[in-house]
XYZ file of C-alpha atoms in Angstrom:
463
model
C 0.740 -11.868 -18.300
C 0.411 -15.017 -20.342
C 0.176 -18.474 -20.621
C 3.585 -18.917 -22.297
C 6.454 -16.794 -21.309
C 7.363 -14.903 -24.648
C 10.196 -15.693 -26.789
C 13.207 -13.106 -27.758
C 12.698 -11.386 -31.866
C 16.027 -12.041 -32.124
C 18.047 -15.583 -31.689
C 21.142 -13.887 -32.791
C 24.243 -14.287 -31.281
C 27.833 -12.464 -31.061
C 28.956 -13.701 -34.368
C 25.550 -12.944 -35.989
C 25.102 -9.564 -34.365
C 28.635 -8.994 -36.401
C 28.006 -10.174 -39.119
C 25.141 -8.392 -40.048
C 26.574 -5.155 -38.724
C 29.491 -5.651 -41.790
C 26.792 -6.896 -44.130
C 24.829 -4.043 -43.675
C 28.071 -1.864 -43.188
C 26.475 0.489 -39.868
C 29.163 2.678 -38.613
C 27.650 3.582 -35.720
C 26.426 1.840 -32.620
C 24.000 3.408 -29.572
C 24.696 1.858 -26.501
C 23.310 2.746 -22.801
C 23.411 1.813 -19.117
C 21.190 2.600 -16.243
C 22.375 4.613 -13.201
C 21.498 4.899 -9.662
C 18.836 7.136 -10.312
C 17.213 4.476 -13.502
C 18.355 7.433 -15.759
C 19.852 5.289 -19.422
C 23.643 7.061 -19.946
C 25.311 6.144 -22.678
C 27.086 7.110 -25.903
C 27.315 6.744 -29.665
C 30.388 4.831 -31.145
C 31.573 4.263 -34.206
C 31.586 0.393 -35.473
C 35.152 -0.290 -35.088
C 35.289 0.810 -30.746
C 32.580 -1.813 -30.668
C 33.554 -4.605 -32.353
C 37.114 -3.847 -29.795
C 35.374 -3.505 -26.487
C 33.213 -6.437 -26.993
C 35.188 -8.955 -25.121
C 37.014 -6.159 -22.438
C 34.401 -3.742 -22.242
C 34.900 0.096 -22.775
C 35.848 2.943 -20.265
C 33.677 4.644 -19.360
C 33.899 7.160 -16.564
C 32.611 5.674 -12.823
C 31.507 9.402 -12.878
C 28.214 8.275 -13.224
C 27.558 6.844 -10.356
C 29.202 9.223 -7.843
C 26.276 11.879 -8.580
C 22.567 12.594 -9.160
C 20.266 12.713 -11.234
C 21.122 16.825 -12.337
C 25.074 15.696 -12.401
C 25.607 17.370 -9.061
C 28.235 15.103 -7.424
C 27.620 13.550 -4.054
C 29.680 14.927 -0.697
C 29.308 11.563 0.521
C 30.263 9.486 -2.244
C 32.562 6.223 -1.192
C 32.274 4.720 -4.789
C 33.428 7.630 -6.394
C 34.232 10.759 -5.870
C 36.901 13.610 -6.096
C 38.909 11.115 -3.389
C 39.369 8.552 -6.441
C 39.835 11.019 -9.450
C 36.853 9.610 -10.820
C 38.557 7.158 -13.239
C 37.532 4.839 -15.835
C 35.494 1.787 -14.935
C 34.744 -1.267 -16.781
C 30.831 -1.238 -18.660
C 30.092 -4.133 -20.337
C 27.956 -4.460 -23.616
C 24.903 -7.763 -23.513
C 24.967 -8.366 -27.137
C 21.784 -9.885 -25.985
C 19.604 -6.821 -25.737
C 20.807 -5.988 -29.450
C 18.359 -3.939 -30.917
C 17.117 -1.295 -33.814
C 16.438 1.864 -33.025
C 12.789 2.597 -35.828
C 12.948 6.253 -34.924
C 16.724 6.064 -35.243
C 17.210 5.305 -39.344
C 17.640 1.165 -37.261
C 20.991 2.176 -35.127
C 21.971 -0.304 -33.545
C 21.191 -0.507 -29.970
C 22.467 -2.091 -27.024
C 22.004 -2.510 -23.045
C 25.401 -2.409 -21.223
C 26.073 -3.008 -16.782
C 29.182 -2.675 -15.002
C 29.167 -6.892 -14.908
C 32.620 -8.455 -14.662
C 33.367 -11.705 -15.326
C 34.883 -12.778 -12.275
C 31.531 -11.966 -10.521
C 33.551 -8.264 -9.136
C 30.624 -6.566 -9.833
C 30.418 -2.470 -9.756
C 28.477 -2.373 -6.659
C 26.528 0.669 -8.208
C 25.721 -0.626 -10.560
C 21.372 -1.677 -10.676
C 21.431 -4.156 -13.630
C 23.763 -6.085 -12.401
C 22.404 -5.879 -9.039
C 19.388 -7.459 -10.746
C 21.647 -9.981 -12.342
C 22.498 -11.418 -9.438
C 18.693 -12.041 -7.891
C 18.353 -13.419 -11.535
C 20.739 -16.064 -10.757
C 19.532 -16.644 -7.076
C 16.160 -17.677 -8.361
C 17.314 -19.919 -11.312
C 20.205 -21.811 -8.647
C 16.572 -22.128 -6.059
C 14.748 -23.837 -9.370
C 12.543 -21.434 -10.369
C 12.173 -18.741 -14.047
C 11.044 -15.419 -12.565
C 8.691 -14.095 -14.739
C 7.859 -9.885 -14.197
C 6.302 -7.137 -16.144
C 5.884 -3.403 -15.422
C 2.714 -1.605 -15.743
C 3.510 2.709 -16.550
C 1.655 5.304 -16.332
C 2.898 8.970 -17.173
C 1.780 12.334 -18.466
C 2.200 14.183 -21.509
C 2.070 17.865 -22.566
C 2.778 20.161 -25.534
C 5.481 21.412 -23.939
C 9.340 21.014 -25.272
C 12.681 20.844 -23.066
C 12.982 24.471 -23.465
C 9.212 25.549 -22.922
C 9.464 23.774 -20.263
C 12.528 26.212 -18.392
C 11.047 28.831 -19.246
C 7.994 28.425 -17.610
C 9.890 27.566 -14.555
C 7.961 24.087 -14.939
C 4.041 26.069 -14.970
C 0.925 26.553 -16.642
C 2.076 23.581 -18.717
C 0.042 22.333 -21.461
C -1.118 18.678 -21.832
C -1.620 16.325 -24.509
C -5.803 16.982 -24.131
C -7.584 18.819 -21.403
C -9.901 17.414 -18.402
C -10.387 13.581 -16.298
C -10.968 11.324 -19.460
C -9.606 7.415 -18.342
C -10.329 4.373 -20.272
C -11.766 7.397 -23.449
C -12.136 6.107 -26.922
C -12.474 9.517 -27.931
C -8.555 10.725 -26.690
C -6.529 8.331 -28.389
C -8.485 8.789 -31.716
C -7.922 12.495 -31.057
C -4.381 12.049 -30.789
C -3.957 9.838 -33.362
C -0.500 9.545 -34.494
C 1.066 9.464 -31.450
C -0.941 6.898 -30.219
C 0.110 4.527 -33.128
C 3.064 5.769 -32.910
C 3.937 4.176 -29.505
C 2.295 1.284 -29.649
C 3.733 0.233 -33.199
C 7.705 1.724 -32.956
C 7.246 -0.031 -28.972
C 6.353 -3.333 -30.317
C 9.221 -2.913 -33.393
C 11.873 -1.543 -30.584
C 11.370 -5.815 -28.745
C 8.582 -4.296 -25.904
C 5.909 -4.984 -26.814
C 2.563 -4.369 -25.094
C -0.246 -5.991 -23.937
C -2.706 -2.920 -23.660
C -2.142 1.142 -24.085
C -5.131 3.964 -22.892
C -5.855 6.741 -21.103
C -5.815 7.067 -17.275
C -7.531 9.430 -15.214
C -6.106 12.995 -15.820
C -5.508 15.873 -18.601
C -2.642 14.293 -20.581
C -2.246 11.077 -18.635
C -1.840 7.437 -19.884
C -1.113 4.040 -18.973
C 1.098 0.878 -20.806
C 1.680 -2.329 -19.796
C 3.824 -4.220 -20.923
C 4.302 -7.750 -21.674
C 5.464 -10.055 -19.334
C 9.346 -11.747 -19.434
C 11.845 -13.313 -17.990
C 13.313 -11.239 -14.973
C 16.046 -9.476 -16.326
C 14.162 -8.671 -19.530
C 11.870 -7.082 -18.162
C 13.399 -5.167 -16.752
C 15.808 -4.021 -19.698
C 12.220 -3.006 -21.055
C 10.997 -1.079 -18.744
C 13.833 1.206 -18.771
C 13.881 1.156 -22.378
C 9.941 2.191 -22.177
C 10.405 4.960 -20.376
C 13.238 6.599 -22.273
C 11.246 5.273 -24.999
C 8.155 6.606 -24.602
C 10.321 10.200 -24.085
C 11.548 9.814 -27.518
C 8.676 9.435 -29.287
C 6.913 12.174 -27.895
C 9.667 14.260 -28.560
C 9.073 13.205 -32.386
C 5.355 14.629 -31.682
C 6.130 17.829 -30.068
C 5.380 16.210 -26.357
C 7.089 15.934 -23.460
C 6.389 12.570 -21.308
C 6.983 12.609 -17.689
C 7.665 9.816 -15.610
C 7.571 11.322 -11.359
C 5.133 9.655 -9.425
C 2.886 13.096 -8.480
C 3.388 16.287 -10.563
C 0.287 17.791 -9.502
C -0.881 17.811 -6.106
C -5.053 18.006 -7.496
C -4.312 14.849 -9.837
C -4.127 11.220 -9.555
C 0.309 9.760 -8.849
C 1.152 7.736 -11.329
C 2.357 4.335 -10.571
C 5.147 1.763 -12.038
C 3.525 -1.372 -10.578
C 5.103 -4.972 -10.689
C 3.570 -7.537 -12.077
C 5.691 -11.507 -10.886
C 5.851 -14.986 -11.292
C 7.316 -17.867 -10.341
C 7.353 -20.969 -13.167
C 9.039 -23.744 -13.872
C 12.728 -23.952 -15.303
C 10.879 -24.475 -19.080
C 8.044 -21.868 -18.765
C 5.412 -24.826 -18.440
C 4.269 -24.784 -15.204
C 2.811 -21.626 -13.132
C 4.215 -22.411 -9.334
C 1.983 -19.419 -8.113
C -1.473 -21.587 -9.435
C -3.048 -24.451 -7.131
C -6.100 -24.530 -7.540
C -6.836 -27.137 -3.986
C -5.168 -24.223 -2.104
C -7.458 -21.514 -0.744
C -8.085 -18.319 -3.396
C -6.216 -20.702 -5.614
C -2.886 -19.979 -4.044
C 0.247 -22.211 -4.442
C 1.893 -22.160 -0.874
C 5.477 -21.120 -2.799
C 3.308 -17.954 -3.911
C 2.185 -17.273 -0.274
C 6.020 -17.705 0.961
C 7.015 -15.384 -1.555
C 3.958 -12.694 -0.390
C 4.691 -13.481 3.052
C 8.413 -12.349 2.465
C 7.623 -9.633 0.574
C 5.456 -7.952 3.340
C 8.054 -8.583 5.618
C 10.759 -6.854 3.922
C 8.979 -3.816 2.209
C 9.222 -0.895 5.510
C 12.877 -2.160 5.297
C 13.557 -1.675 2.016
C 11.044 1.252 0.288
C 13.706 3.444 -1.314
C 13.967 1.077 -3.844
C 10.646 1.066 -5.156
C 10.442 4.561 -4.161
C 13.317 6.908 -4.425
C 12.220 10.078 -4.772
C 11.267 12.907 -2.705
C 8.411 13.677 -5.260
C 7.936 9.421 -4.296
C 5.999 10.226 -1.326
C 3.919 12.838 -2.149
C 2.028 9.145 -4.298
C 2.028 8.160 -1.431
C -1.246 8.815 0.768
C -3.904 7.308 1.655
C -6.942 7.471 -1.122
C -4.633 8.550 -4.019
C -4.920 4.490 -5.335
C -1.613 4.352 -4.346
C -0.709 1.771 -1.167
C 0.168 3.357 2.572
C 0.197 -0.281 4.516
C 1.299 -4.187 4.714
C -1.938 -5.431 3.423
C -2.359 -7.745 1.046
C -5.861 -9.043 -1.146
C -7.725 -10.874 -3.893
C -8.304 -8.391 -6.747
C -8.924 -5.322 -4.294
C -6.346 -2.054 -5.123
C -6.565 -0.730 -1.756
C -3.619 -3.165 -0.718
C 0.304 -3.373 -0.985
C -0.027 -6.835 -2.909
C -2.907 -7.674 -5.289
C -3.624 -11.020 -6.300
C -5.205 -12.684 -9.322
C -5.208 -15.972 -10.131
C -8.690 -16.177 -11.337
C -6.465 -19.531 -13.595
C -3.564 -20.262 -14.347
C -2.232 -18.465 -17.428
C -2.319 -15.040 -15.677
C -1.945 -16.244 -11.869
C 0.623 -13.664 -10.888
C 0.732 -10.656 -7.176
C 0.660 -7.395 -7.970
C 3.182 -5.755 -6.799
C 1.547 -2.032 -6.607
C 4.311 -0.108 -4.241
C 6.536 1.261 -7.161
C 5.862 4.677 -8.321
C 6.371 5.640 -12.238
C 9.735 7.021 -10.804
C 11.249 3.808 -9.981
C 14.311 2.648 -11.561
C 13.234 -0.917 -13.326
C 16.289 -2.925 -12.245
C 16.112 -1.569 -8.621
C 12.460 -2.045 -7.539
C 12.265 -5.469 -10.113
C 15.239 -7.076 -8.246
C 13.390 -5.766 -4.831
C 10.447 -7.197 -5.193
C 12.226 -10.435 -6.827
C 14.670 -10.966 -3.579
C 11.974 -9.837 -1.029
C 10.000 -12.717 -2.166
C 12.596 -15.639 -2.563
C 13.297 -14.160 1.295
C 10.188 -15.343 2.167
C 11.247 -18.682 0.411
C 13.992 -19.454 2.191
C 12.923 -18.895 5.227
C 10.076 -20.414 5.231
C 7.857 -17.456 6.291
C 3.607 -17.513 6.679
C 1.672 -15.229 4.824
C -0.148 -15.012 8.986
C -1.421 -10.811 7.583
C -4.380 -11.683 6.770
C -6.837 -10.926 3.173
C -7.546 -7.074 2.987
C -11.623 -6.712 2.440
C -12.097 -4.059 2.185
C -10.537 -0.813 2.352
C -6.653 -1.127 2.345
C -5.905 1.772 3.705
C -7.731 1.167 6.991
C -5.912 -1.505 7.595
C -3.237 0.166 10.205
C -2.588 -3.389 12.264
C 0.328 -4.774 10.579
C 1.951 -1.843 9.867
C 1.658 1.636 7.740
C 4.713 2.299 5.637
C 7.418 5.678 6.112
C 6.325 8.617 5.348
C 9.212 10.124 3.215
C 11.692 9.333 2.337
C 14.362 10.010 5.484
C 12.877 7.716 7.053
C 12.650 5.169 4.392
C 16.564 5.734 3.756
C 17.020 5.471 7.679
C 15.218 1.994 8.116
C 16.937 0.350 5.287
C 19.769 2.388 6.241
C 19.909 -0.038 9.540
C 18.695 -2.799 8.239
C 19.955 -6.172 8.179
C 17.248 -7.280 5.932
C 18.727 -5.165 3.060
C 22.193 -6.269 3.954
C 20.751 -9.598 3.604
C 19.460 -9.288 0.192
C 21.618 -6.688 -1.289
C 24.820 -7.323 0.338
C 26.366 -4.116 2.352
C 28.614 -2.467 -0.468
C 25.080 -1.830 -2.232
C 22.986 -0.757 1.205
C 25.756 1.683 1.705
C 26.340 2.595 -1.415
C 22.250 3.664 -2.177
C 21.763 4.809 1.164
C 23.582 7.409 0.375
C 22.533 8.722 -2.237
C 18.748 8.842 -1.264
C 20.789 10.676 1.869
C 21.733 13.376 -0.689
C 19.074 13.568 -1.819
C 16.712 14.335 0.969
C 19.549 17.133 1.931
C 19.402 18.183 -1.100
C 15.598 18.451 -0.301
C 15.603 19.849 2.825
C 17.393 23.093 1.475
C 15.004 24.361 -0.434
C 12.179 27.186 0.024
C 9.135 26.043 -1.892
C 6.278 28.033 -3.566
C 4.314 26.789 -0.139
C 6.473 28.057 1.870
C 6.294 31.949 0.149
C 2.696 32.061 -0.187
C 1.698 30.609 3.405
C 4.474 32.881 5.459
C 5.630 35.650 3.092
C 3.289 38.335 4.430
C 1.929 36.498 8.120
C 4.224 35.517 9.695
């Protein structure tokens, strides 16, 4: 994270955007929003429809919050469902998110959400939730600066070959374990340059891009920004990487753990609070132990206190918990440290410009809006309640430090903890917690009814 927060690459307001579209005679506009799983859903619309809906929004079937990531309708939904007839809900474009798609002939692109001018937002909308929590931060006098980094695997496959192979015997982009390699990026130079350059053109500038340990696995750190824009960049990063990969005959996956024998994929969240004008990092105090300000310690205390109550916000899938196991570079305990990669929170603060806390629980499969909302909301909880960071810093192996608690072991346990938590309700509201935990219970039930390859191999003949 740099010394000063980044400026927008464009300062065009709504009138300037309209004039630009008309002057360039652009006929097509793409917009998208994130569903509860962090999947971008959207449309390409005609210029006239775009202009007509800027004030009142565009009708969009609310089934997008009534089905799972495979488009299977929930049987336990309340927000929408067969009982409501899946009506349209007004989705509104946020003109401040204006970009152009460099791999789609510079087509205009916008992010949208289901926020409403009267504040009566759709409770299922992840971006609306984050915007509400970001306003809380501003009202408390803080500018929240965040960034998410991702690890992901790349394969020489297509959506068709994945299906034909049954997701087995996949060919990775490159062979072997070669983290921080200089050779591997050179071997795939066109892909690497396109990732770095096209993402920058799409207003997702990267601080760094490198190989991780594993066949065909990369890691990218996105430059930090104001918290909502940081989440916008993170959600767009995942889809943009997939689209760029397609153009190179590749498929990218952000599964938390695609292979039991290989490391998982993280989505670490870097976070700090600044003065409203961005001139001072409020997490840094050279007069305090480890240069951690009292505010930073309260923020971290809130995160550790809330973490077992809101884990599905960071680990939302069945697969998430295959990554959260001991010795797999992902935390399993309620711990913090100064520059130690075995704990849930990792402090990095050798100088004010870079002082921050890294939340290491979130996987690459997390919905950035929800994971970042959970990070910020739980940190603000600690400040509002004046919590003391009474958990000592871990020195050594964080997996062995179980004195202050361990994380739920699977999605069902984590969801039940969140469902009954008054802390989760305080952070996110009863409506959101009810909807979200219902979707996670649905996810668990879809998993529980399946017969896995492991079961067949273990029991078919012997039992």
